[in-house]
CSV table of C-alpha atoms and ligand atoms in Angstrom, one decimal:
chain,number,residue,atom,x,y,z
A,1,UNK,CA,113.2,143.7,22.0
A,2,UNK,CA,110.5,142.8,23.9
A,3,UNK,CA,109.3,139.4,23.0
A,4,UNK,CA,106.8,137.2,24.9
A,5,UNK,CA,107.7,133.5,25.5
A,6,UNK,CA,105.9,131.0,23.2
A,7,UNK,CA,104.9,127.5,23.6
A,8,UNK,CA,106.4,126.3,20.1
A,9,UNK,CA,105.3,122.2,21.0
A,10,UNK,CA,107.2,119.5,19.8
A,11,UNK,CA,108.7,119.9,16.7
A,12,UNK,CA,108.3,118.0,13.8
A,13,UNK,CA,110.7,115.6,12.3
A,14,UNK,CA,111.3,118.9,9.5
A,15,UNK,CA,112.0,121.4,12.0
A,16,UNK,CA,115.2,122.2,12.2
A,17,UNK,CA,117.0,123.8,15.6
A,18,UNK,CA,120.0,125.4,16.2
A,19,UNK,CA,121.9,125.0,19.0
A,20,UNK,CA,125.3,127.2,20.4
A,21,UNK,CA,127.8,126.4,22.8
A,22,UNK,CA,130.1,129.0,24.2
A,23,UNK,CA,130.1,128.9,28.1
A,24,UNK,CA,133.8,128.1,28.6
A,25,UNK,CA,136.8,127.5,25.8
A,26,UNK,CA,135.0,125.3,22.9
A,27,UNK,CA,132.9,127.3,19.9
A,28,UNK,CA,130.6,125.2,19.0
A,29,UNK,CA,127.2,125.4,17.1
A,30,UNK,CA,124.7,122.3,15.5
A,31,UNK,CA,122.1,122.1,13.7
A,32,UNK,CA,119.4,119.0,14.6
A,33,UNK,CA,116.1,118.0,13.3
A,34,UNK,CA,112.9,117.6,15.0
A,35,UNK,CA,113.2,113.9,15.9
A,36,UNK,CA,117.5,114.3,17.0
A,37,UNK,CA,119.0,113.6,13.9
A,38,UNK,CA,122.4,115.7,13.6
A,39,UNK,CA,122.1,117.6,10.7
A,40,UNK,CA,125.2,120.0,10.8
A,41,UNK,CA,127.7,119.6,14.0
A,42,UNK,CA,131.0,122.4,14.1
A,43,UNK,CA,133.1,122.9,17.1
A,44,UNK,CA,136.4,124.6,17.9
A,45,UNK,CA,138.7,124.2,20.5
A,46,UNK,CA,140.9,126.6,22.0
A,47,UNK,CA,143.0,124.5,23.8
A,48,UNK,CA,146.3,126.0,21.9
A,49,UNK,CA,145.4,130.0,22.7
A,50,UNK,CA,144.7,129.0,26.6
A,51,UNK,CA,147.3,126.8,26.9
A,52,UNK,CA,150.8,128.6,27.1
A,53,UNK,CA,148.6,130.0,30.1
A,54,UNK,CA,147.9,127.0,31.6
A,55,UNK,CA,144.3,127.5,31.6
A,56,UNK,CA,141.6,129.2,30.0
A,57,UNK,CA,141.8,132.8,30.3
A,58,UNK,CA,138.4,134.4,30.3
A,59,UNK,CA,138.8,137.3,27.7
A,60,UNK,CA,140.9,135.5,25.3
A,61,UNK,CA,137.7,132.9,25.3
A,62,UNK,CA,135.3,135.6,24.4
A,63,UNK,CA,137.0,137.2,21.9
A,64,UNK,CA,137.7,133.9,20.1
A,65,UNK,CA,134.0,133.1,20.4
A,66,UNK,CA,133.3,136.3,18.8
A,67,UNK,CA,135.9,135.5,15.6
A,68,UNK,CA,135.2,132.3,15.4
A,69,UNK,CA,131.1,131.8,15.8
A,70,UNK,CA,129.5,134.1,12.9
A,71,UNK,CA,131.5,132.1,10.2
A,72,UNK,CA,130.4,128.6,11.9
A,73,UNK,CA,126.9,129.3,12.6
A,74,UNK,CA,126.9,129.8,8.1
A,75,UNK,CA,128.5,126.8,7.5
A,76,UNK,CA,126.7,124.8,10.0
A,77,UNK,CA,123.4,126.5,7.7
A,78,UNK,CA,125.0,125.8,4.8
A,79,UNK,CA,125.6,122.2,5.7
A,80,UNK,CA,122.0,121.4,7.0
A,81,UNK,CA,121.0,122.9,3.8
A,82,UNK,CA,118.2,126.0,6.0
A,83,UNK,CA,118.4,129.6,5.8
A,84,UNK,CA,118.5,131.5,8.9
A,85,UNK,CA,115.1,132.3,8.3
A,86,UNK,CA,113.7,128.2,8.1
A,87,UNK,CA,115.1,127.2,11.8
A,88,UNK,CA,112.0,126.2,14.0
A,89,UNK,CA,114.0,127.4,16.9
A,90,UNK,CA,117.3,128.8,18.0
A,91,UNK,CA,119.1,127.9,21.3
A,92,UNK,CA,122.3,129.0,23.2
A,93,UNK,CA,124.3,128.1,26.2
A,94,UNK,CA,123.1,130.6,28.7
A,95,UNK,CA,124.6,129.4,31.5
A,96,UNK,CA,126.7,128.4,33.4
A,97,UNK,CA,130.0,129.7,32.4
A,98,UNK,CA,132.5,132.3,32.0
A,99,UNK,CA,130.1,135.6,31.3
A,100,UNK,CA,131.6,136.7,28.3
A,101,UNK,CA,131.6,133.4,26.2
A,102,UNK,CA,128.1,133.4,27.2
A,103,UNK,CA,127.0,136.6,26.3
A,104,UNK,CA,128.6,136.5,22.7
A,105,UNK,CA,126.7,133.1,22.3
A,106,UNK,CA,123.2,133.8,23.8
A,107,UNK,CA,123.6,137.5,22.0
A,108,UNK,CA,124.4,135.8,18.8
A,109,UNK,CA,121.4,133.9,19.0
A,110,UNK,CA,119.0,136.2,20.4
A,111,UNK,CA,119.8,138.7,17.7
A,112,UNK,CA,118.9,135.8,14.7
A,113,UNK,CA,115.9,135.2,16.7
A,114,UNK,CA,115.3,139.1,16.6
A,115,UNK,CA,116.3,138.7,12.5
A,116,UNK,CA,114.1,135.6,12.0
A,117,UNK,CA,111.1,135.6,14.8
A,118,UNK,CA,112.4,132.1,15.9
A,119,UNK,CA,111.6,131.0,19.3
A,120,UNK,CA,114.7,131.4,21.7
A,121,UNK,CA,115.9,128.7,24.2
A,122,UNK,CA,118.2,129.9,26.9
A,123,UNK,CA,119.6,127.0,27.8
A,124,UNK,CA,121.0,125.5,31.5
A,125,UNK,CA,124.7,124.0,30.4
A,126,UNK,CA,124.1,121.5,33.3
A,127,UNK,CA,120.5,120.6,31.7
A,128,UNK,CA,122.1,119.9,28.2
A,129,UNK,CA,124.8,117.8,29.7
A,130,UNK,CA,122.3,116.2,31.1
A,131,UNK,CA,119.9,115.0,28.8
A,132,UNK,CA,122.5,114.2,26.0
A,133,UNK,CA,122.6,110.9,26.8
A,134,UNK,CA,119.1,110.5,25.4
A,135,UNK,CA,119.7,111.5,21.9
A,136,UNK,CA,118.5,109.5,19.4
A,137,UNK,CA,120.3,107.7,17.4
A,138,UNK,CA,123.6,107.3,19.8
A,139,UNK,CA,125.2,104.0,20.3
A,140,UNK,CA,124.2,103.5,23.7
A,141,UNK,CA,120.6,102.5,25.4
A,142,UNK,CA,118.6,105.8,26.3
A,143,UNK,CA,118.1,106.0,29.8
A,144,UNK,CA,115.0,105.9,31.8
A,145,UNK,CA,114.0,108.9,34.2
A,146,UNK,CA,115.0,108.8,37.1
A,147,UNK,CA,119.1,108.4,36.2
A,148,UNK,CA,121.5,109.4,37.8
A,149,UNK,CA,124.2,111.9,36.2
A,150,UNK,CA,127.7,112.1,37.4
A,151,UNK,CA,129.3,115.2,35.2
A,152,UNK,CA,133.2,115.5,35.6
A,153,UNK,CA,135.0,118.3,33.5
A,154,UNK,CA,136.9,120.9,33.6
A,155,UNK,CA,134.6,123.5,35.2
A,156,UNK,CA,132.1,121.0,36.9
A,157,UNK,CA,131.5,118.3,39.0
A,158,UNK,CA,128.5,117.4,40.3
A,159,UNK,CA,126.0,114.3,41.0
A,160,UNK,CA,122.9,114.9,39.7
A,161,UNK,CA,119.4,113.2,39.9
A,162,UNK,CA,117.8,113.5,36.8
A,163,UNK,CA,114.0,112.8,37.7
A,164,UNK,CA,112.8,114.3,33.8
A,165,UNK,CA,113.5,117.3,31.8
A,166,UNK,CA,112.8,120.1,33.6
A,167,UNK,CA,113.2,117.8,37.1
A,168,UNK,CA,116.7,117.3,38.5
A,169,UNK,CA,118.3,117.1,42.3
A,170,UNK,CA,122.0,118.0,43.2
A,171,UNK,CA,122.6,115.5,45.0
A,172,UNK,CA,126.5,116.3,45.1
A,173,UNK,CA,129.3,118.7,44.4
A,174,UNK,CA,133.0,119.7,44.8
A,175,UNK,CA,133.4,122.1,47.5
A,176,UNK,CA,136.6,123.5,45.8
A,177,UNK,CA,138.2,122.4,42.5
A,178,UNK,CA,136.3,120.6,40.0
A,179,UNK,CA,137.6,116.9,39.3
A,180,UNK,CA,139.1,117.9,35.4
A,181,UNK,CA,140.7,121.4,37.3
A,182,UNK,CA,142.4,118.9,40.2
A,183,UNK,CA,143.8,116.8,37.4
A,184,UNK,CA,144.8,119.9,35.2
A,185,UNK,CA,146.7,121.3,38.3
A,186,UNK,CA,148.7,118.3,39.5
A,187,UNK,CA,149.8,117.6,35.8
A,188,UNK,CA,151.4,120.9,36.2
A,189,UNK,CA,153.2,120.1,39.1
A,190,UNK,CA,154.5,117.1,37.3
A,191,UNK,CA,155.3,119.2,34.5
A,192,UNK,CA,152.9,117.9,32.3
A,193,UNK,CA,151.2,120.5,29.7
A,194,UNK,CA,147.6,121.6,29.7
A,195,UNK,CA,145.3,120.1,29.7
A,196,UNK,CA,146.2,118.1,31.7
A,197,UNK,CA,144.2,115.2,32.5
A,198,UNK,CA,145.2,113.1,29.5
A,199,UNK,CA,148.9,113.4,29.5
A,200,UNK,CA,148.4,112.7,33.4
A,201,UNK,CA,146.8,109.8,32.7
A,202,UNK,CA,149.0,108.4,30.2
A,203,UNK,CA,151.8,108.8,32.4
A,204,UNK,CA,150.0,107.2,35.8
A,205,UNK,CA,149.8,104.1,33.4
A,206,UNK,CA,153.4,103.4,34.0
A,207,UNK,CA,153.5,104.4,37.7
A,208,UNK,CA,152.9,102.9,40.9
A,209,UNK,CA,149.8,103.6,42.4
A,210,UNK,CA,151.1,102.2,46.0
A,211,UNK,CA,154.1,104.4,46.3
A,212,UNK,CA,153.1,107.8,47.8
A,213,UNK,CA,150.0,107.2,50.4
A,214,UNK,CA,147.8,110.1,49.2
A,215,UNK,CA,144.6,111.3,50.9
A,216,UNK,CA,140.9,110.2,49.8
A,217,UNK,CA,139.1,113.3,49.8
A,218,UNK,CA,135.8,112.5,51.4
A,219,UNK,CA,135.9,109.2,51.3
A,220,UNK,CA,133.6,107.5,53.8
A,221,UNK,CA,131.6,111.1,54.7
A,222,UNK,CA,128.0,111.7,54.5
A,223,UNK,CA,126.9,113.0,51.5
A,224,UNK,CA,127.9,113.0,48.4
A,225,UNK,CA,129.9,116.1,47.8
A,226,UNK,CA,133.3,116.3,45.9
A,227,UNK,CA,137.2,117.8,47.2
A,228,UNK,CA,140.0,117.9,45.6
A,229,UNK,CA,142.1,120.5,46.9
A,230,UNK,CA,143.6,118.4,49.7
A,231,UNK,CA,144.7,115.6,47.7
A,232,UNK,CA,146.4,118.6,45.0
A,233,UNK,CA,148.0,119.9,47.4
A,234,UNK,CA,149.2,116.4,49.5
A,235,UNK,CA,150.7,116.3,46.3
A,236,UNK,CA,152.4,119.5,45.8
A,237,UNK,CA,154.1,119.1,48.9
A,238,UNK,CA,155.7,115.9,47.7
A,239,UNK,CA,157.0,117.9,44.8
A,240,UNK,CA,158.4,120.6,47.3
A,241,UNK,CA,160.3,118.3,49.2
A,242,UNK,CA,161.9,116.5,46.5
A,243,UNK,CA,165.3,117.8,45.5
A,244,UNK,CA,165.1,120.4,42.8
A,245,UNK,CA,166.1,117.7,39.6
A,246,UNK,CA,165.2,114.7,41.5
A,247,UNK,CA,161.9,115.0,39.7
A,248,UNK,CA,162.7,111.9,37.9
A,249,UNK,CA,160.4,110.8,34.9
A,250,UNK,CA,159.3,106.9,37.6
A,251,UNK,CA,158.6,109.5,40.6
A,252,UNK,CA,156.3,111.6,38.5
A,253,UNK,CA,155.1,108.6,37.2
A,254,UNK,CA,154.4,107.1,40.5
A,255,UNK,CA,152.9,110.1,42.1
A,256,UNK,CA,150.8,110.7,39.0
A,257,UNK,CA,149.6,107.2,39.5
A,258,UNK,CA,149.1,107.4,43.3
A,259,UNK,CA,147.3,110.9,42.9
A,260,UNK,CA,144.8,109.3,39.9
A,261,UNK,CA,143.9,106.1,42.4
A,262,UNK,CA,143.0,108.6,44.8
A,263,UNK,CA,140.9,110.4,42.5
A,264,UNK,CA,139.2,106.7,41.5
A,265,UNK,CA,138.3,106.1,45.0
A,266,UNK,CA,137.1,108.7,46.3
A,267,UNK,CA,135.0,109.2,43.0
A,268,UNK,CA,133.9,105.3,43.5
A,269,UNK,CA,132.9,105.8,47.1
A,270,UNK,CA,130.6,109.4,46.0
A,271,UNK,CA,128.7,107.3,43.2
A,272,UNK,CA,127.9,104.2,45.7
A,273,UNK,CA,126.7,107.2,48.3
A,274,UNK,CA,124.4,108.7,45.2
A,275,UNK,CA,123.0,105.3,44.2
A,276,UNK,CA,122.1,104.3,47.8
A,277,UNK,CA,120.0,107.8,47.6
A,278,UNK,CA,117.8,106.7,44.0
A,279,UNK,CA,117.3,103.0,44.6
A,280,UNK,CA,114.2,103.8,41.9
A,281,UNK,CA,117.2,104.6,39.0
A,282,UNK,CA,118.3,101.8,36.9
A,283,UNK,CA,121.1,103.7,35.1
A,284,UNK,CA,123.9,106.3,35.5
A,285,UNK,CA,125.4,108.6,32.9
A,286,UNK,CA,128.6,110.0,32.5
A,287,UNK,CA,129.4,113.3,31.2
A,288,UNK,CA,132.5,115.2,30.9
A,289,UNK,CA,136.1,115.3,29.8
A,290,UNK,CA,137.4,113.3,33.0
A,291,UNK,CA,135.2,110.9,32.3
A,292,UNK,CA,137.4,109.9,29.2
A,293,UNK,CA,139.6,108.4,31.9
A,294,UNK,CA,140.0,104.7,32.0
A,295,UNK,CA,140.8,104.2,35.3
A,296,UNK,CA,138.0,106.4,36.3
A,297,UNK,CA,135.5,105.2,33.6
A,298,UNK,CA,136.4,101.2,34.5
A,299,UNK,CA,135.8,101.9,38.7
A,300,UNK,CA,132.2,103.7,38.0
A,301,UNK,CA,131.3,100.8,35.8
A,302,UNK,CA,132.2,98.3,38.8
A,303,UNK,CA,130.1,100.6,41.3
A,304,UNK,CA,127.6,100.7,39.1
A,305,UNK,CA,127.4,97.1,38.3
A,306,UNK,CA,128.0,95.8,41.9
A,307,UNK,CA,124.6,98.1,42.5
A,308,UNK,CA,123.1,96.5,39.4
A,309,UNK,CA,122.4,99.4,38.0
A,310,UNK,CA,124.3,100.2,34.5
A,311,UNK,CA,127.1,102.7,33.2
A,312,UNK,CA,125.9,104.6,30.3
A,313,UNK,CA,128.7,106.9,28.7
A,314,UNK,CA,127.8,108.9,25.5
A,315,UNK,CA,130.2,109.2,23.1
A,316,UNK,CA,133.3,111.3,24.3
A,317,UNK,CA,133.0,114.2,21.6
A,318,UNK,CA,128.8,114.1,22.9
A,319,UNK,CA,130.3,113.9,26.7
A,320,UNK,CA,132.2,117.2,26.7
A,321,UNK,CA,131.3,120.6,25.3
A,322,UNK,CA,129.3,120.3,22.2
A,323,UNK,CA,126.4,122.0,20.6
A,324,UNK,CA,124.5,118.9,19.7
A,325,UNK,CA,123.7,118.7,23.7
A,326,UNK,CA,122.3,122.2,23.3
A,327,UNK,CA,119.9,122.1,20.7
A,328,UNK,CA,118.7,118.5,21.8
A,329,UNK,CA,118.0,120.2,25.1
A,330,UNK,CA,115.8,122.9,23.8
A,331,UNK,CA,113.8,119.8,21.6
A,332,UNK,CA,113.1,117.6,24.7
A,333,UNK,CA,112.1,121.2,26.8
A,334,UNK,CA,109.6,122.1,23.4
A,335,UNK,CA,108.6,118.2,23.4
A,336,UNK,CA,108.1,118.6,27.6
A,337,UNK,CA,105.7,122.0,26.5
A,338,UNK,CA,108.5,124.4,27.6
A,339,UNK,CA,107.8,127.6,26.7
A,340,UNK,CA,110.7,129.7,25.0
A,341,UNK,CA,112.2,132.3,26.9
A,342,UNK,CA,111.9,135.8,26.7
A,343,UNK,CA,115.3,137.8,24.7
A,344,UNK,CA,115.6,139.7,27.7
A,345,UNK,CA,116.3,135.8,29.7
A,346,UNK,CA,120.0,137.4,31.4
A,347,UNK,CA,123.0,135.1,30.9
A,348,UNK,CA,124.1,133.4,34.2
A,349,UNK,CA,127.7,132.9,35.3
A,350,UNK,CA,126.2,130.2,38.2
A,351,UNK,CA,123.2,128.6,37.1
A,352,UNK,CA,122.3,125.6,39.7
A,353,UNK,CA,119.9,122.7,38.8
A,354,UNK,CA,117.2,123.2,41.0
A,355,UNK,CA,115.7,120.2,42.8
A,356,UNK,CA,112.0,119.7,41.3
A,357,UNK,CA,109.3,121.1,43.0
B,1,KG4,O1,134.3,118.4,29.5
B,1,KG4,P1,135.6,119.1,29.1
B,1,KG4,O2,136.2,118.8,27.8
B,1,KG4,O3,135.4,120.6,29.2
B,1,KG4,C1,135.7,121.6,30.1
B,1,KG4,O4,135.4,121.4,31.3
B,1,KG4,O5,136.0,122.7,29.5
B,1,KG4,O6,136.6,118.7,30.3
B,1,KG4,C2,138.0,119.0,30.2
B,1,KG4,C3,138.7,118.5,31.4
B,1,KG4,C4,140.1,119.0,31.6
B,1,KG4,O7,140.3,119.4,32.9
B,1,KG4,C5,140.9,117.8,31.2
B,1,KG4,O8,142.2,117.7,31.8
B,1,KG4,C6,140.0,116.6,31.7
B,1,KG4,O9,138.7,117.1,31.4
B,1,KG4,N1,140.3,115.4,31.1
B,1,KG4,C7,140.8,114.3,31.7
B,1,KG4,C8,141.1,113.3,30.7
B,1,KG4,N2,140.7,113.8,29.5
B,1,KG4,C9,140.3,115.1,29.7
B,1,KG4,N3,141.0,114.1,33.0
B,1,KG4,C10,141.5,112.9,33.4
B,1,KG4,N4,141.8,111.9,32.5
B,1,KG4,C11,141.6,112.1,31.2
B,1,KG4,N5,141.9,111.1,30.3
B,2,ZN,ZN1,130.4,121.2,30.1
């Protein structure tokens, strides 16, 4: 088992790499070519097996991971037309997330990398979210280091400078619930099912934003660290004290509304803070399923564009959990003359960005 790193250098526009995503509840594995190109992309959500839960439950994402990936990883092969035993490298999610999904992904790929002799990529989650947004070929202008990253899902939310691969400074994060969890939670108040943000969001479109005065978590402090759990709970206490059945379809409406202006703000107000802190970066991506949010996506533009800096969002199924990001971020670390890592590289349940030396 014991394999030394290698320095595999950039790969050519032939090589083909592999890339798996299992760190929370999507299956997911892609299949790139040296120079970005998307050769095979699979992914499988497990929204419905979480979601009579009302969130994902740790073991039942494993286990699916472990049904679901052998029989993706073939077809993705098949599709991309290689054999196990042709990929110039193999990559997997190896952190952060829940330790189980992780472990069947980054075991699943050490294990072909044991089969095959391909050079293994444990990769930061965080880092592949990060760099997505300079895939070639996307419909949106590649960004220039330094940029600024503002990731909002379900699991994380967090500011990030992104100074180059390998380089990159939190520069913000929630201190309790992560934006996507805030929104998942509230929905539930309101009844709504999971996940939440979307039907949230569709319902806030007929409510009044004005009616219930919530709080804006952090808004005006230094920083530029996230919290949600006062506003989710501001709100929950407005659902307690209305009459059991007075939980009219316009109040939940309105509160949905009010609660999802709240969230705009105080996200608004975080972004200007980061900005202020990278006058040098010109652009600022978006990542994550919250960031599918009109309301949300529309206020970061106007930050952004007040600052003159611009909004660059990658496409949505490229913004949340994907395999794509995975396998582009072990070609930019091979192109940056990363070396592999070793099989014994551990998974990681918290796996921060460190700022660059
Ligand atoms: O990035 P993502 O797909 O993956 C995980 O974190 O697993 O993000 C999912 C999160 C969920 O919390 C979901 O409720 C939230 O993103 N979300 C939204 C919207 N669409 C998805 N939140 C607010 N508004 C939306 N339109
Ligand atoms: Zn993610």
């Amino acid at each position: 088992m014991e394999r030394k790193a290698a320095i595999p250098g950039a790969p050519g526009a032939a090589a083909l790499i592999l890339g798996i995503e299992t760190s929370c509840d999507e299956t997911a594995c892609a299949v790139l070519d040296g120079s970005g190109a998307i050769r095979a992309e699979k992914l499988a959500s497990q929204i419905a097996d979480h979601a009579p839960f009302g969130g994902v439950v740790p073991e039942i994402a494993a286990r699916a991971h472990l049904d679901i990936l052998p029989a993706m990883v073939g077809a993705a092969l098949r599709e991309a037309g290689v054999s196990a035993g042709n990929l110039a490298a193999i990559a997997a999610t190896a952190g952060p997330g829940l330790i189980g999904g992780l472990i069947v992904g980054a075991n699943f790929a050490k294990g072909m990398a044991i089969a095959t002799g391909a050079p293994f990529f444990a990769i930061n989650h965080l880092e592949a979210h990060a760099l997505t947004a300079r895939l070639s070929g996307l419909d949106v202008s590649v960004p220039e280091f330094p940029y600024l990253l503002l990731l909002v899902s379900g699991g994380h939310t967090a500011l990030i400078a992104v100074e180059g691969v390998g380089r990159y400074c939190r520069l913000g994060t929630t201190l309790d619930d992560a934006a996507g969890e805030a929104f998942d939670k509230v929905a539930k108040l309101l009844g709504l099912p999971y996940p939440g943000g979307p039907a949230l969001e569709r319902l806030a479109a007929e409510g009044d934003a004005a009616r219930f005065a919530l709080p804006r978590p952090m808004l005006g402090r230094l920083g530029c660290d996230f919290s949600f759990s006062g506003l989710k709970t501001a709100v929950a206490q407005r659902v307690a004290a209305t009459p059991p059945g007075a939980l009219s379809r316009s109040f939940a409406a309105d509160l949905a509304a009010s609660f999802q202006r709240a969230v705009v703000e105080a996200m608004a107000d975080r972004l200007g803070r980061a900005l202020a802190m990278m006058p040098g970066c010109t652009a600022v991506v978006v990542a994550g399923g919250v960031a599918a949010n009109g309301a949300i996506r529309s206020a970061l533009a106007d930050v952004a564009a007040r600052d003159g800096r611009s909004l660059i969002a990658p496409p949505l199924r490229l913004c949340t959990d994907n395999a794509v990001m995975v396998a582009w971020a072990a070609i930019e670390r091979m192109r940056a003359g990363s070396p592999s890592d070793p099989l014994a590289a551990p998974c990681r349940p918290r796996w921060m960005l460190n700022c660059a030396a």
